[in-house]
DNA sequence: GTGGTACTGTTTGCATACAAATAGTAAGTC
DNA sequence: GACTTACTATTTGTATGCAAACAGTACCAC
């Protein structure tokens, strides 16, 4: 065993824990900054990233159940409930009972909701661009790839 | 102008907006997964990432004001207030008036808090490792570097 | 020393985020 | 058809996260 390995054992216990170099801290900061930029870009439309995600996915699917929408947008049932309620309250989304499954709710975009998503997409693209502004195209691609490896799949 | 460029103009308006390929969505999902892993690793100690961050920084500084602690851990004054209150309530942190500036609060670790951080650091390291498990050492370094470029500095 | 500016901690209000528990229904097995 | 299992939406409770406004104090300029 090298002297270096020996000293590492001793160092591990009381070793400096550099918070700023931990993936969790950097992920949280990066996400905070993006949310802040997104809010600026979307100020006129007053949409949070989660609300916008929900609108986009309802549009993609034309009609979705609430829980399925939650899975598509990575929100648990309790969270997506609140998001949908606020969108319904603003007249952007319609809720109607599912004709085949009485447990299920059918979510669709209203005309107003449809129009809002359409005008929101360019703003969301701007938020993406501003968030990634300091990275080269190659770096952006790398970052997306690496983060996707982190985000996808199970906890082990 | 090439035919391709022409079609791009038309495509941009109604172009497919792929939510799963947007940096914001992937950042949110990655962060969610890390928080979930962190909670598993820290289950015995019942510390959130933010609570743990605060304890580590109080230890680093020996004594800090609440607002400064918030800046060190990337939490705004309203947020750090709640985090600190919970730590004080659990007997992990002491609050005392700052001897020189009556506006300021002096935060220090209790003996119990000191002991808890010490035993929590290895668990936090495990959470980091499990979050990054699918990446090679080179990929981990790249990811940290790219995320740091996103997180640091101003919004423009 | 008076006044403006900046900083301390705090409160309120709103929007995620999720665990845990609930009621109701669907769909399978036997 | 009764039972089990799984899925629907919902409720409650706790913990961030931040904008906005607040009272109190420091500090600096003049």
PDB file of C-alpha atoms in Angstrom, chain A residues 15-95:
ATOM      1  CA  UNK A  15     -11.853  15.069   4.637  1.00  0.00           C
ATOM      2  CA  UNK A  16     -13.020  18.356   3.323  1.00  0.00           C
ATOM      3  CA  UNK A  17     -16.531  18.067   1.967  1.00  0.00           C
ATOM      4  CA  UNK A  18     -16.712  20.589  -0.812  1.00  0.00           C
ATOM      5  CA  UNK A  19     -20.389  21.399  -1.159  1.00  0.00           C
ATOM      6  CA  UNK A  20     -19.932  23.414  -4.351  1.00  0.00           C
ATOM      7  CA  UNK A  21     -18.384  20.401  -6.108  1.00  0.00           C
ATOM      8  CA  UNK A  22     -21.233  17.996  -5.325  1.00  0.00           C
ATOM      9  CA  UNK A  23     -23.540  16.995  -8.134  1.00  0.00           C
ATOM     10  CA  UNK A  24     -26.635  17.637  -6.020  1.00  0.00           C
ATOM     11  CA  UNK A  25     -25.692  21.200  -5.215  1.00  0.00           C
ATOM     12  CA  UNK A  26     -24.728  22.037  -8.783  1.00  0.00           C
ATOM     13  CA  UNK A  27     -27.902  20.443 -10.116  1.00  0.00           C
ATOM     14  CA  UNK A  28     -30.014  22.494  -7.734  1.00  0.00           C
ATOM     15  CA  UNK A  29     -28.236  25.736  -8.647  1.00  0.00           C
ATOM     16  CA  UNK A  30     -28.471  25.076 -12.367  1.00  0.00           C
ATOM     17  CA  UNK A  31     -32.138  24.278 -12.086  1.00  0.00           C
ATOM     18  CA  UNK A  32     -32.774  27.404 -10.013  1.00  0.00           C
ATOM     19  CA  UNK A  33     -31.083  29.546 -12.621  1.00  0.00           C
ATOM     20  CA  UNK A  34     -33.048  28.008 -15.467  1.00  0.00           C
ATOM     21  CA  UNK A  35     -36.348  28.489 -13.630  1.00  0.00           C
ATOM     22  CA  UNK A  36     -35.427  32.120 -13.057  1.00  0.00           C
ATOM     23  CA  UNK A  37     -34.649  32.638 -16.753  1.00  0.00           C
ATOM     24  CA  UNK A  38     -37.815  30.788 -17.748  1.00  0.00           C
ATOM     25  CA  UNK A  39     -39.887  33.068 -15.531  1.00  0.00           C
ATOM     26  CA  UNK A  40     -38.369  36.135 -17.177  1.00  0.00           C
ATOM     27  CA  UNK A  41     -39.019  34.829 -20.682  1.00  0.00           C
ATOM     28  CA  UNK A  42     -42.569  33.821 -19.759  1.00  0.00           C
ATOM     29  CA  UNK A  43     -43.383  36.937 -17.716  1.00  0.00           C
ATOM     30  CA  UNK A  44     -46.061  38.148 -20.140  1.00  0.00           C
ATOM     31  CA  UNK A  45     -47.840  34.797 -20.200  1.00  0.00           C
ATOM     32  CA  UNK A  46     -47.410  33.941 -16.510  1.00  0.00           C
ATOM     33  CA  UNK A  47     -46.665  30.269 -17.020  1.00  0.00           C
ATOM     34  CA  UNK A  48     -44.405  28.182 -14.797  1.00  0.00           C
ATOM     35  CA  UNK A  49     -42.259  25.501 -16.437  1.00  0.00           C
ATOM     36  CA  UNK A  50     -44.580  22.852 -15.042  1.00  0.00           C
ATOM     37  CA  UNK A  51     -47.725  24.575 -16.290  1.00  0.00           C
ATOM     38  CA  UNK A  52     -46.160  24.992 -19.717  1.00  0.00           C
ATOM     39  CA  UNK A  53     -45.069  21.342 -19.777  1.00  0.00           C
ATOM     40  CA  UNK A  54     -48.598  20.254 -18.956  1.00  0.00           C
ATOM     41  CA  UNK A  55     -50.102  22.397 -21.724  1.00  0.00           C
ATOM     42  CA  UNK A  56     -47.611  21.068 -24.281  1.00  0.00           C
ATOM     43  CA  UNK A  57     -48.335  17.473 -23.361  1.00  0.00           C
ATOM     44  CA  UNK A  58     -52.111  17.928 -23.445  1.00  0.00           C
ATOM     45  CA  UNK A  59     -51.663  19.394 -26.903  1.00  0.00           C
ATOM     46  CA  UNK A  60     -49.469  16.487 -28.016  1.00  0.00           C
ATOM     47  CA  UNK A  61     -51.978  13.938 -26.797  1.00  0.00           C
ATOM     48  CA  UNK A  62     -55.106  15.912 -27.697  1.00  0.00           C
ATOM     49  CA  UNK A  63     -56.777  14.368 -24.644  1.00  0.00           C
ATOM     50  CA  UNK A  64     -55.169  12.832 -21.535  1.00  0.00           C
ATOM     51  CA  UNK A  65     -56.109  11.597 -18.101  1.00  0.00           C
ATOM     52  CA  UNK A  66     -54.680  13.572 -15.207  1.00  0.00           C
ATOM     53  CA  UNK A  67     -52.448  10.813 -13.864  1.00  0.00           C
ATOM     54  CA  UNK A  68     -51.090  10.024 -17.318  1.00  0.00           C
ATOM     55  CA  UNK A  69     -50.337  13.703 -17.792  1.00  0.00           C
ATOM     56  CA  UNK A  70     -48.428  13.574 -14.528  1.00  0.00           C
ATOM     57  CA  UNK A  71     -46.328  10.666 -15.770  1.00  0.00           C
ATOM     58  CA  UNK A  72     -45.624  12.435 -19.065  1.00  0.00           C
ATOM     59  CA  UNK A  73     -44.485  15.588 -17.284  1.00  0.00           C
ATOM     60  CA  UNK A  74     -42.714  13.919 -14.329  1.00  0.00           C
ATOM     61  CA  UNK A  75     -45.134  15.067 -11.640  1.00  0.00           C
ATOM     62  CA  UNK A  76     -46.714  12.847  -9.030  1.00  0.00           C
ATOM     63  CA  UNK A  77     -50.529  12.693  -8.705  1.00  0.00           C
ATOM     64  CA  UNK A  78     -50.711  15.220  -5.876  1.00  0.00           C
ATOM     65  CA  UNK A  79     -48.566  17.725  -7.746  1.00  0.00           C
ATOM     66  CA  UNK A  80     -50.204  17.447 -11.155  1.00  0.00           C
ATOM     67  CA  UNK A  81     -53.579  17.911  -9.457  1.00  0.00           C
ATOM     68  CA  UNK A  82     -52.655  21.401  -8.330  1.00  0.00           C
ATOM     69  CA  UNK A  83     -51.078  22.325 -11.653  1.00  0.00           C
ATOM     70  CA  UNK A  84     -54.165  21.231 -13.584  1.00  0.00           C
ATOM     71  CA  UNK A  85     -56.517  23.009 -11.193  1.00  0.00           C
ATOM     72  CA  UNK A  86     -54.728  26.308 -11.816  1.00  0.00           C
ATOM     73  CA  UNK A  87     -54.849  25.797 -15.588  1.00  0.00           C
ATOM     74  CA  UNK A  88     -58.567  24.978 -15.440  1.00  0.00           C
ATOM     75  CA  UNK A  89     -59.173  28.026 -13.263  1.00  0.00           C
ATOM     76  CA  UNK A  90     -57.480  30.203 -15.873  1.00  0.00           C
ATOM     77  CA  UNK A  91     -59.665  28.755 -18.606  1.00  0.00           C
ATOM     78  CA  UNK A  92     -56.771  27.092 -20.435  1.00  0.00           C
ATOM     79  CA  UNK A  93     -57.810  23.481 -19.863  1.00  0.00           C
ATOM     80  CA  UNK A  94     -61.149  21.669 -19.842  1.00  0.00           C
ATOM     81  CA  UNK A  95     -61.989  18.757 -17.586  1.00  0.00           C
TER      82      UNK A  95
END
